[in-house]
Amino acid sequence: MTKIRAAITGIHAWVPEYILTNDELAKMVETSDEWITTRTGIRERHILKEKGKGTSDMGAEAVKGLLKKTNTHPDEIDLLICATVTPDMQFPATANIIADKVGIKNAFHFDINAACSGQIYALTTAAKFIESGGYKKVIMVGADKMSSITDYTDRSTCVIFGDAGAAILLEPTTEDVGIIDSIHQSDGAGRLHLHQKAGGSVKPASHETIDAREHFIYQEGQAVFKFAVSKMADVSVEMMKKHHLESEDLAWLVPHQANLRIIEATARRMGIDKSQVMINIERYGNTTSATIPLCLWEWEKQLKKGDNIILAAFGGGFTWGSIYLKWAYDGSNHH
Ligand code: UT7
């Protein structure tokens, strides 16, 4: 029997209009454009400012655009998975809310919470449903309103994060394209270095947790940095070795956009040139679950059928991993 693979057949993203610049941040906390640019590579990030709008609104805009550009009717979708750490609410899943907002009615939906690696975990999960043979059109959404859990009095985290939503359509193929392999790992001990202290079942919201500013991202930057650099590079090199890929065989590395220095270190370890790496962190910051599809969306027109691409991510948990895929269509022909 011919093996069914999951191919990415469309991609779309949506970012809020409002742009928060480094100079504006420098008016809010003790920082500078120079520090942020040299330490992170970030110049600006988009922020969802409208009251009453959340992660599902960005996800829904991305999905609407995706359905339109791929000529897909909402009824054709079998499954929608959303990767997010900033769900609209604790429950129900944001995936359900997105599906409702775009009129997807013949599918089931659930969220995946794996922080910045959620986007690749969700993509792999979506691919497995397609490979099972029972699912024809699956949407993976990566969306995060990081500004909703960012403490804008903490200079070590508030300069990093941004808001965005992105969506990917997956369909079965028997051609030699699509998602070929994934390597994913987690280490729960890493939770100590990156988490949100309150608002969960251990420490539900109270006046005390609010006064202590515990509903925001807590990050020990240096510890996370060290792990991110080694794990993202290790797993990407492992993927190259496993599939006998030399640097010149790779069209693109698409890394999670957490810090330009982490991205550059990963590329160096893989022996690839910066021109083979998708980097847009300077304009969006770290949008957590949306960074990789946001890159693919921006580079879509340059992508060619058969391009070898490695996706790599590292995030809270700790979670990390990489995906090896062959791009399934010529992006320049896609509208
Ligand atoms: O996506 C999920 C995974 N997350 C990541 O991968 C993030 C990984 N970590 C990082 O990207 C970096 O660690 C940060 C960007 C968060 C911080 O950069 P760093 O180079 O590791 O800085 P640091 O935390 O070692 O701080 C160095 C100095 C400190 O001052 P002192 O103690 O040396 O006087 C900080 O207080 O820089 C100071 N600092 C700042 N100064 C100006 C921290 N944030 C700022 C700031 N502006 N925004």
mmCIF file of C-alpha atoms and ligand atoms in Angstrom:
data_model
loop_
_atom_site.group_PDB
_atom_site.id
_atom_site.type_symbol
_atom_site.label_atom_id
_atom_site.label_comp_id
_atom_site.label_asym_id
_atom_site.label_seq_id
_atom_site.Cartn_x
_atom_site.Cartn_y
_atom_site.Cartn_z
ATOM 1 C CA MET A 1 0.000 0.000 0.000
ATOM 2 C CA THR A 2 1.224 3.483 -0.800
ATOM 3 C CA LYS A 3 2.130 5.438 2.263
ATOM 4 C CA ILE A 4 -0.039 8.453 2.987
ATOM 5 C CA ARG A 5 1.778 11.547 4.129
ATOM 6 C CA ALA A 6 0.404 14.849 5.381
ATOM 7 C CA ALA A 7 1.226 17.741 3.084
ATOM 8 C CA ILE A 8 0.923 21.396 3.940
ATOM 9 C CA THR A 9 -1.392 22.725 1.221
ATOM 10 C CA GLY A 10 -1.925 26.257 2.503
ATOM 11 C CA ILE A 11 -0.820 28.737 5.113
ATOM 12 C CA HIS A 12 -2.104 32.059 6.387
ATOM 13 C CA ALA A 13 -1.411 34.368 9.309
ATOM 14 C CA TRP A 14 -2.869 37.411 10.981
ATOM 15 C CA VAL A 15 -1.190 39.982 13.199
ATOM 16 C CA PRO A 16 -2.790 42.894 15.022
ATOM 17 C CA GLU A 17 -2.219 46.346 13.578
ATOM 18 C CA TYR A 18 -0.707 48.011 16.643
ATOM 19 C CA ILE A 19 3.104 48.007 16.674
ATOM 20 C CA LEU A 20 4.992 48.330 19.948
ATOM 21 C CA THR A 21 8.505 49.624 19.226
ATOM 22 C CA ASN A 22 11.649 49.345 21.325
ATOM 23 C CA ASP A 23 11.601 53.108 21.816
ATOM 24 C CA GLU A 24 8.102 52.959 23.242
ATOM 25 C CA LEU A 25 9.135 50.132 25.597
ATOM 26 C CA ALA A 26 12.042 52.303 26.728
ATOM 27 C CA LYS A 27 9.446 54.765 28.029
ATOM 28 C CA MET A 28 7.754 52.015 30.045
ATOM 29 C CA VAL A 29 10.760 50.224 31.614
ATOM 30 C CA GLU A 30 14.492 50.857 32.075
ATOM 31 C CA THR A 31 15.722 49.579 28.704
ATOM 32 C CA SER A 32 16.973 50.793 25.339
ATOM 33 C CA ASP A 33 16.604 50.008 21.660
ATOM 34 C CA GLU A 34 20.305 49.151 21.677
ATOM 35 C CA TRP A 35 20.009 46.577 24.497
ATOM 36 C CA ILE A 36 16.944 44.889 23.035
ATOM 37 C CA THR A 37 18.369 44.748 19.508
ATOM 38 C CA THR A 38 21.775 43.385 20.477
ATOM 39 C CA ARG A 39 20.537 40.903 23.119
ATOM 40 C CA THR A 40 17.424 39.616 21.262
ATOM 41 C CA GLY A 41 17.339 40.882 17.670
ATOM 42 C CA ILE A 42 13.844 42.297 18.198
ATOM 43 C CA ARG A 43 12.919 45.795 16.955
ATOM 44 C CA GLU A 44 9.135 45.743 17.200
ATOM 45 C CA ARG A 45 6.206 43.474 17.976
ATOM 46 C CA HIS A 46 2.469 43.542 17.197
ATOM 47 C CA ILE A 47 0.054 43.815 20.115
ATOM 48 C CA LEU A 48 -3.687 43.061 20.203
ATOM 49 C CA LYS A 49 -5.007 46.102 22.039
ATOM 50 C CA GLU A 50 -8.776 45.939 21.462
ATOM 51 C CA LYS A 51 -10.699 45.187 24.632
ATOM 52 C CA GLY A 52 -12.623 41.920 24.576
ATOM 53 C CA LYS A 53 -10.433 40.388 21.855
ATOM 54 C CA GLY A 54 -8.346 37.308 22.535
ATOM 55 C CA THR A 55 -6.308 34.523 21.002
ATOM 56 C CA SER A 56 -9.318 33.021 19.204
ATOM 57 C CA ASP A 57 -9.886 36.273 17.306
ATOM 58 C CA MET A 58 -6.396 36.147 15.827
ATOM 59 C CA GLY A 59 -6.713 32.409 15.170
ATOM 60 C CA ALA A 60 -10.114 32.887 13.524
ATOM 61 C CA GLU A 61 -8.765 35.628 11.220
ATOM 62 C CA ALA A 62 -5.916 33.338 10.194
ATOM 63 C CA VAL A 63 -8.273 30.421 9.526
ATOM 64 C CA LYS A 64 -10.725 32.607 7.570
ATOM 65 C CA GLY A 65 -7.911 33.770 5.318
ATOM 66 C CA LEU A 66 -6.630 30.209 4.938
ATOM 67 C CA LEU A 67 -10.049 28.841 3.924
ATOM 68 C CA LYS A 68 -10.463 31.670 1.416
ATOM 69 C CA LYS A 69 -7.072 31.323 -0.234
ATOM 70 C CA THR A 70 -7.314 27.524 -0.483
ATOM 71 C CA ASN A 71 -10.947 27.614 -1.697
ATOM 72 C CA THR A 72 -11.979 25.410 1.193
ATOM 73 C CA HIS A 73 -15.508 25.377 2.628
ATOM 74 C CA PRO A 74 -15.678 25.216 6.455
ATOM 75 C CA ASP A 75 -17.777 22.033 6.181
ATOM 76 C CA GLU A 76 -14.844 20.203 4.583
ATOM 77 C CA ILE A 77 -12.654 20.477 7.682
ATOM 78 C CA ASP A 78 -12.427 17.251 9.735
ATOM 79 C CA LEU A 79 -10.316 18.440 12.648
ATOM 80 C CA LEU A 80 -8.921 21.713 14.008
ATOM 81 C CA ILE A 81 -6.090 21.721 16.535
ATOM 82 C CA CYS A 82 -4.962 24.914 18.247
ATOM 83 C CA ALA A 83 -1.579 25.333 19.909
ATOM 84 C CA THR A 84 -1.648 28.081 22.516
ATOM 85 C CA VAL A 85 -0.538 29.029 26.029
ATOM 86 C CA THR A 86 -2.907 31.975 26.157
ATOM 87 C CA PRO A 87 -6.312 30.351 25.621
ATOM 88 C CA ASP A 88 -9.323 32.687 25.589
ATOM 89 C CA MET A 89 -10.309 31.057 28.888
ATOM 90 C CA GLN A 90 -9.290 28.027 30.967
ATOM 91 C CA PHE A 91 -12.012 26.059 29.194
ATOM 92 C CA PRO A 92 -13.429 25.373 26.691
ATOM 93 C CA ALA A 93 -10.536 24.936 24.303
ATOM 94 C CA THR A 94 -9.725 27.927 22.093
ATOM 95 C CA ALA A 95 -9.878 25.536 19.112
ATOM 96 C CA ASN A 96 -13.641 25.194 19.745
ATOM 97 C CA ILE A 97 -14.079 28.955 19.824
ATOM 98 C CA ILE A 98 -12.094 29.473 16.610
ATOM 99 C CA ALA A 99 -14.088 26.766 14.821
ATOM 100 C CA ASP A 100 -17.350 28.362 15.949
ATOM 101 C CA LYS A 101 -16.231 31.827 14.817
ATOM 102 C CA VAL A 102 -15.392 30.607 11.313
ATOM 103 C CA GLY A 103 -18.350 28.237 10.941
ATOM 104 C CA ILE A 104 -16.541 24.886 11.016
ATOM 105 C CA LYS A 105 -19.295 22.457 11.958
ATOM 106 C CA ASN A 106 -18.344 18.924 10.839
ATOM 107 C CA ALA A 107 -15.176 18.570 12.840
ATOM 108 C CA PHE A 108 -13.838 18.115 16.352
ATOM 109 C CA HIS A 109 -11.398 20.489 17.983
ATOM 110 C CA PHE A 110 -8.928 20.574 20.820
ATOM 111 C CA ASP A 111 -5.976 22.586 22.137
ATOM 112 C CA ILE A 112 -2.385 21.563 22.666
ATOM 113 C CA ASN A 113 -0.380 23.241 25.400
ATOM 114 C CA ALA A 114 3.333 22.743 24.887
ATOM 115 C CA ALA A 115 4.393 26.395 25.020
ATOM 116 C CA CYS A 116 6.628 27.432 22.105
ATOM 117 C CA SER A 117 6.915 23.833 20.876
ATOM 118 C CA GLY A 118 3.121 23.527 20.789
ATOM 119 C CA GLN A 119 3.212 24.593 17.154
ATOM 120 C CA ILE A 120 5.354 21.615 16.075
ATOM 121 C CA TYR A 121 3.680 19.156 18.471
ATOM 122 C CA ALA A 122 0.309 20.219 16.997
ATOM 123 C CA LEU A 123 1.603 19.924 13.442
ATOM 124 C CA THR A 124 2.859 16.397 14.124
ATOM 125 C CA THR A 125 -0.438 15.462 15.799
ATOM 126 C CA ALA A 126 -2.393 16.838 12.845
ATOM 127 C CA ALA A 127 -0.130 14.903 10.449
ATOM 128 C CA LYS A 128 -0.754 11.638 12.328
ATOM 129 C CA PHE A 129 -4.518 12.028 11.893
ATOM 130 C CA ILE A 130 -4.004 12.538 8.143
ATOM 131 C CA GLU A 131 -1.617 9.547 7.942
ATOM 132 C CA SER A 132 -4.287 7.364 9.591
ATOM 133 C CA GLY A 133 -6.265 7.670 6.372
ATOM 134 C CA GLY A 134 -9.472 8.778 8.060
ATOM 135 C CA TYR A 135 -8.990 12.524 7.816
ATOM 136 C CA LYS A 136 -8.834 14.587 4.640
ATOM 137 C CA LYS A 137 -8.514 18.203 5.771
ATOM 138 C CA VAL A 138 -7.005 19.163 9.100
ATOM 139 C CA ILE A 139 -6.194 22.675 10.285
ATOM 140 C CA MET A 140 -3.465 23.452 12.776
ATOM 141 C CA VAL A 141 -3.638 26.905 14.358
ATOM 142 C CA GLY A 142 -0.811 28.451 16.359
ATOM 143 C CA ALA A 143 -1.981 31.575 18.147
ATOM 144 C CA ASP A 144 -0.973 33.514 21.220
ATOM 145 C CA LYS A 145 -1.910 36.819 22.787
ATOM 146 C CA MET A 146 1.316 36.946 24.799
ATOM 147 C CA SER A 147 0.548 40.530 25.829
ATOM 148 C CA SER A 148 -2.221 39.109 28.065
ATOM 149 C CA ILE A 149 0.349 37.365 30.314
ATOM 150 C CA THR A 150 3.261 39.784 29.917
ATOM 151 C CA ASP A 151 4.249 41.981 32.844
ATOM 152 C CA TYR A 152 4.995 45.391 31.336
ATOM 153 C CA THR A 153 6.921 46.368 34.471
ATOM 154 C CA ASP A 154 9.405 43.473 34.023
ATOM 155 C CA ARG A 155 12.055 44.535 31.507
ATOM 156 C CA SER A 156 13.540 41.047 31.208
ATOM 157 C CA THR A 157 10.361 39.604 29.678
ATOM 158 C CA CYS A 158 8.233 42.463 28.319
ATOM 159 C CA VAL A 159 10.625 43.286 25.495
ATOM 160 C CA ILE A 160 10.491 39.764 24.071
ATOM 161 C CA PHE A 161 6.893 38.838 23.384
ATOM 162 C CA GLY A 162 4.339 39.720 20.714
ATOM 163 C CA ASP A 163 0.878 38.631 19.553
ATOM 164 C CA ALA A 164 -0.080 36.722 16.388
ATOM 165 C CA GLY A 165 -2.160 33.902 14.954
ATOM 166 C CA ALA A 166 -1.328 31.569 12.073
ATOM 167 C CA ALA A 167 -3.013 28.592 10.447
ATOM 168 C CA ILE A 168 -1.850 25.659 8.338
ATOM 169 C CA LEU A 169 -3.972 23.337 6.178
ATOM 170 C CA LEU A 170 -2.874 19.695 5.927
ATOM 171 C CA GLU A 171 -4.122 17.169 3.383
ATOM 172 C CA PRO A 172 -3.123 13.625 2.419
ATOM 173 C CA THR A 173 -0.647 12.997 -0.377
ATOM 174 C CA THR A 174 0.994 9.919 -1.865
ATOM 175 C CA GLU A 175 3.629 11.994 -3.663
ATOM 176 C CA ASP A 176 7.154 12.320 -2.290
ATOM 177 C CA VAL A 177 6.345 15.515 -0.364
ATOM 178 C CA GLY A 178 4.835 16.376 3.024
ATOM 179 C CA ILE A 179 5.795 15.774 6.619
ATOM 180 C CA ILE A 180 8.421 13.052 6.683
ATOM 181 C CA ASP A 181 9.569 12.826 10.278
ATOM 182 C CA SER A 182 9.349 14.426 13.721
ATOM 183 C CA ILE A 183 11.509 14.180 16.804
ATOM 184 C CA HIS A 184 9.894 15.612 19.921
ATOM 185 C CA GLN A 185 11.055 15.645 23.516
ATOM 186 C CA SER A 186 10.049 17.156 26.865
ATOM 187 C CA ASP A 187 11.623 17.570 30.294
ATOM 188 C CA GLY A 188 9.219 18.638 33.029
ATOM 189 C CA ALA A 189 12.068 19.607 35.344
ATOM 190 C CA GLY A 190 12.491 22.651 33.127
ATOM 191 C CA ARG A 191 9.173 24.059 34.335
ATOM 192 C CA LEU A 192 11.009 25.716 37.224
ATOM 193 C CA HIS A 193 12.703 28.146 34.837
ATOM 194 C CA LEU A 194 9.691 29.171 32.764
ATOM 195 C CA HIS A 195 6.085 29.204 33.941
ATOM 196 C CA GLN A 196 3.089 31.205 35.087
ATOM 197 C CA LYS A 197 2.832 30.974 38.855
ATOM 198 C CA ALA A 198 -0.873 31.507 39.470
ATOM 199 C CA GLY A 199 -4.216 30.963 37.815
ATOM 200 C CA GLY A 200 -4.031 27.168 37.663
ATOM 201 C CA SER A 201 -5.342 24.553 40.094
ATOM 202 C CA VAL A 202 -2.346 24.777 42.431
ATOM 203 C CA LYS A 203 -2.721 28.506 42.954
ATOM 204 C CA PRO A 204 -6.066 29.771 41.747
ATOM 205 C CA ALA A 205 -6.502 33.512 41.280
ATOM 206 C CA SER A 206 -6.803 35.488 44.505
ATOM 207 C CA HIS A 207 -6.173 39.051 45.643
ATOM 208 C CA GLU A 208 -2.760 37.859 46.864
ATOM 209 C CA THR A 209 -1.753 36.331 43.529
ATOM 210 C CA ILE A 210 -2.758 39.491 41.725
ATOM 211 C CA ASP A 211 -0.911 41.734 44.176
ATOM 212 C CA ALA A 212 2.181 39.518 43.769
ATOM 213 C CA ARG A 213 1.913 39.831 39.943
ATOM 214 C CA GLU A 214 1.840 36.043 39.586
ATOM 215 C CA HIS A 215 -0.439 35.872 36.552
ATOM 216 C CA PHE A 216 2.399 36.800 34.222
ATOM 217 C CA ILE A 217 5.240 34.915 32.522
ATOM 218 C CA TYR A 218 8.019 34.034 34.947
ATOM 219 C CA GLN A 219 11.276 33.347 33.097
ATOM 220 C CA GLU A 220 14.862 32.771 34.211
ATOM 221 C CA GLY A 221 16.256 33.994 30.924
ATOM 222 C CA GLN A 222 19.806 32.672 31.127
ATOM 223 C CA ALA A 223 18.796 29.151 32.177
ATOM 224 C CA VAL A 224 16.227 28.957 29.383
ATOM 225 C CA PHE A 225 18.729 30.390 26.912
ATOM 226 C CA LYS A 226 21.320 27.683 27.671
ATOM 227 C CA PHE A 227 18.845 24.835 27.229
ATOM 228 C CA ALA A 228 17.298 26.397 24.118
ATOM 229 C CA VAL A 229 20.657 26.768 22.366
ATOM 230 C CA SER A 230 21.757 23.201 22.990
ATOM 231 C CA LYS A 231 18.428 21.377 22.587
ATOM 232 C CA MET A 232 17.220 23.127 19.436
ATOM 233 C CA ALA A 233 20.576 22.573 17.766
ATOM 234 C CA ASP A 234 20.936 18.951 18.974
ATOM 235 C CA VAL A 235 17.542 17.901 17.709
ATOM 236 C CA SER A 236 18.024 19.629 14.342
ATOM 237 C CA VAL A 237 21.448 18.038 13.823
ATOM 238 C CA GLU A 238 19.963 14.664 14.842
ATOM 239 C CA MET A 239 17.257 15.103 12.201
ATOM 240 C CA MET A 240 19.825 15.938 9.513
ATOM 241 C CA LYS A 241 21.933 12.877 10.401
ATOM 242 C CA LYS A 242 18.915 10.573 10.537
ATOM 243 C CA HIS A 243 17.915 11.544 6.984
ATOM 244 C CA HIS A 244 21.465 11.903 5.621
ATOM 245 C CA LEU A 245 20.890 15.581 4.907
ATOM 246 C CA GLU A 246 23.922 17.761 4.258
ATOM 247 C CA SER A 247 23.671 21.501 4.738
ATOM 248 C CA GLU A 248 23.398 22.045 0.971
ATOM 249 C CA ASP A 249 20.423 19.655 0.780
ATOM 250 C CA LEU A 250 18.388 21.939 3.001
ATOM 251 C CA ALA A 251 16.382 24.744 1.434
ATOM 252 C CA TRP A 252 15.333 26.227 4.764
ATOM 253 C CA LEU A 253 15.622 26.012 8.503
ATOM 254 C CA VAL A 254 12.525 27.476 10.138
ATOM 255 C CA PRO A 255 13.387 28.015 13.793
ATOM 256 C CA HIS A 256 11.168 29.177 16.615
ATOM 257 C CA GLN A 257 11.811 32.910 16.960
ATOM 258 C CA ALA A 258 12.739 33.396 20.631
ATOM 259 C CA ASN A 259 16.076 35.152 20.355
ATOM 260 C CA LEU A 260 18.244 35.918 17.321
ATOM 261 C CA ARG A 261 21.296 34.599 19.174
ATOM 262 C CA ILE A 262 19.599 31.202 19.709
ATOM 263 C CA ILE A 263 18.651 31.070 16.019
ATOM 264 C CA GLU A 264 22.191 31.912 14.889
ATOM 265 C CA ALA A 265 23.727 29.326 17.229
ATOM 266 C CA THR A 266 21.368 26.643 15.881
ATOM 267 C CA ALA A 267 22.227 27.492 12.266
ATOM 268 C CA ARG A 268 25.970 27.388 13.081
ATOM 269 C CA ARG A 269 25.679 23.949 14.686
ATOM 270 C CA MET A 270 23.780 22.682 11.617
ATOM 271 C CA GLY A 271 26.496 24.114 9.379
ATOM 272 C CA ILE A 272 24.034 26.149 7.358
ATOM 273 C CA ASP A 273 24.264 29.688 6.087
ATOM 274 C CA LYS A 274 22.084 32.462 7.508
ATOM 275 C CA SER A 275 20.570 32.866 4.034
ATOM 276 C CA GLN A 276 18.960 29.422 4.515
ATOM 277 C CA VAL A 277 17.251 30.479 7.741
ATOM 278 C CA MET A 278 13.864 32.159 8.003
ATOM 279 C CA ILE A 279 14.171 35.025 10.463
ATOM 280 C CA ASN A 280 11.504 37.641 11.140
ATOM 281 C CA ILE A 281 11.927 38.053 14.902
ATOM 282 C CA GLU A 282 12.918 41.712 14.385
ATOM 283 C CA ARG A 283 9.337 42.587 13.371
ATOM 284 C CA TYR A 284 7.234 40.260 15.541
ATOM 285 C CA GLY A 285 9.224 39.275 18.626
ATOM 286 C CA ASN A 286 8.428 35.919 20.184
ATOM 287 C CA THR A 287 4.809 35.061 19.351
ATOM 288 C CA THR A 288 5.137 31.628 21.048
ATOM 289 C CA SER A 289 2.813 29.234 19.139
ATOM 290 C CA ALA A 290 2.751 31.303 15.950
ATOM 291 C CA THR A 291 6.423 31.900 15.109
ATOM 292 C CA ILE A 292 7.048 29.009 12.691
ATOM 293 C CA PRO A 293 3.842 29.288 10.622
ATOM 294 C CA LEU A 294 4.299 33.070 10.629
ATOM 295 C CA CYS A 295 7.690 32.550 8.951
ATOM 296 C CA LEU A 296 6.357 30.004 6.446
ATOM 297 C CA TRP A 297 3.561 32.431 5.571
ATOM 298 C CA GLU A 298 5.959 35.303 4.950
ATOM 299 C CA TRP A 299 8.275 33.130 2.850
ATOM 300 C CA GLU A 300 5.487 31.214 1.067
ATOM 301 C CA LYS A 301 6.085 32.790 -2.355
ATOM 302 C CA GLN A 302 9.742 31.713 -2.312
ATOM 303 C CA LEU A 303 8.982 28.092 -1.426
ATOM 304 C CA LYS A 304 9.189 25.450 -4.113
ATOM 305 C CA LYS A 305 7.731 21.976 -4.393
ATOM 306 C CA GLY A 306 10.238 19.478 -3.028
ATOM 307 C CA ASP A 307 12.156 21.986 -0.870
ATOM 308 C CA ASN A 308 13.723 20.227 2.127
ATOM 309 C CA ILE A 309 12.730 22.126 5.266
ATOM 310 C CA ILE A 310 13.521 21.587 8.925
ATOM 311 C CA LEU A 311 11.327 23.194 11.577
ATOM 312 C CA ALA A 312 12.795 23.483 15.084
ATOM 313 C CA ALA A 313 11.417 24.760 18.363
ATOM 314 C CA PHE A 314 12.198 25.012 22.048
ATOM 315 C CA GLY A 315 9.906 26.242 24.792
ATOM 316 C CA GLY A 316 8.414 26.119 28.257
ATOM 317 C CA GLY A 317 8.047 22.705 29.820
ATOM 318 C CA PHE A 318 10.741 22.292 28.710
ATOM 319 C CA THR A 319 9.586 21.079 25.329
ATOM 320 C CA TRP A 320 11.547 20.873 22.093
ATOM 321 C CA GLY A 321 11.756 19.139 18.781
ATOM 322 C CA SER A 322 12.078 19.294 15.051
ATOM 323 C CA ILE A 323 10.120 18.303 11.981
ATOM 324 C CA TYR A 324 11.518 17.366 8.584
ATOM 325 C CA LEU A 325 9.251 18.027 5.623
ATOM 326 C CA LYS A 326 9.319 18.416 1.865
ATOM 327 C CA TRP A 327 7.309 21.437 0.753
ATOM 328 C CA ALA A 328 4.318 20.359 -1.345
ATOM 329 C CA TYR A 329 3.643 23.251 -3.758
ATOM 330 C CA ASP A 330 5.235 26.143 -5.593
ATOM 331 C CA GLY A 331 4.432 29.105 -3.394
ATOM 332 C CA SER A 332 4.677 31.560 -6.279
ATOM 333 C CA ASN A 333 1.592 29.971 -7.905
ATOM 334 C CA HIS A 334 -0.483 30.091 -4.755
ATOM 335 C CA HIS A 335 -2.929 32.896 -4.133
HETATM 336 O O1 UT7 B 1 10.379 31.033 23.688
HETATM 337 C C1 UT7 B 1 10.479 30.337 24.900
HETATM 338 C C2 UT7 B 1 11.848 30.170 25.331
HETATM 339 N N1 UT7 B 1 12.460 31.426 25.732
HETATM 340 C C3 UT7 B 1 13.667 31.729 25.328
HETATM 341 O O2 UT7 B 1 14.244 31.016 24.551
HETATM 342 C C4 UT7 B 1 14.334 32.934 25.933
HETATM 343 C C5 UT7 B 1 15.756 32.637 26.286
HETATM 344 N N2 UT7 B 1 16.423 33.710 26.967
HETATM 345 C C6 UT7 B 1 16.787 34.860 26.377
HETATM 346 O O3 UT7 B 1 16.471 35.078 25.223
HETATM 347 C C7 UT7 B 1 17.635 35.824 27.129
HETATM 348 O O4 UT7 B 1 18.105 35.205 28.293
HETATM 349 C C8 UT7 B 1 16.920 37.153 27.518
HETATM 350 C C9 UT7 B 1 16.679 37.965 26.255
HETATM 351 C C10 UT7 B 1 15.620 36.852 28.229
HETATM 352 C C11 UT7 B 1 17.822 37.968 28.429
HETATM 353 O O5 UT7 B 1 19.078 38.207 27.810
HETATM 354 P P1 UT7 B 1 20.434 37.855 28.565
HETATM 355 O O6 UT7 B 1 21.498 38.243 27.651
HETATM 356 O O7 UT7 B 1 20.374 36.424 29.010
HETATM 357 O O8 UT7 B 1 20.406 38.845 29.785
HETATM 358 P P2 UT7 B 1 20.483 38.504 31.330
HETATM 359 O O9 UT7 B 1 19.191 37.988 31.817
HETATM 360 O O10 UT7 B 1 21.720 37.738 31.620
HETATM 361 O O11 UT7 B 1 20.683 39.964 31.913
HETATM 362 C C12 UT7 B 1 21.893 40.722 31.698
HETATM 363 C C13 UT7 B 1 21.689 42.113 32.240
HETATM 364 C C14 UT7 B 1 21.129 42.135 33.675
HETATM 365 O O12 UT7 B 1 21.704 43.223 34.350
HETATM 366 P P3 UT7 B 1 22.897 43.005 35.396
HETATM 367 O O13 UT7 B 1 22.357 42.054 36.423
HETATM 368 O O14 UT7 B 1 24.011 42.425 34.577
HETATM 369 O O15 UT7 B 1 23.153 44.368 35.871
HETATM 370 C C15 UT7 B 1 19.663 42.415 33.446
HETATM 371 O O16 UT7 B 1 19.074 43.060 34.552
HETATM 372 O O17 UT7 B 1 20.743 42.808 31.426
HETATM 373 C C16 UT7 B 1 19.711 43.340 32.255
HETATM 374 N N3 UT7 B 1 18.487 43.375 31.494
HETATM 375 C C17 UT7 B 1 18.149 44.419 30.721
HETATM 376 N N4 UT7 B 1 18.758 45.599 30.489
HETATM 377 C C18 UT7 B 1 18.166 46.457 29.646
HETATM 378 C C19 UT7 B 1 17.517 42.425 31.380
HETATM 379 N N5 UT7 B 1 16.559 42.857 30.551
HETATM 380 C C20 UT7 B 1 16.917 44.088 30.133
HETATM 381 C C21 UT7 B 1 16.342 45.030 29.265
HETATM 382 N N6 UT7 B 1 16.997 46.199 29.056
HETATM 383 N N7 UT7 B 1 15.170 44.798 28.635
#
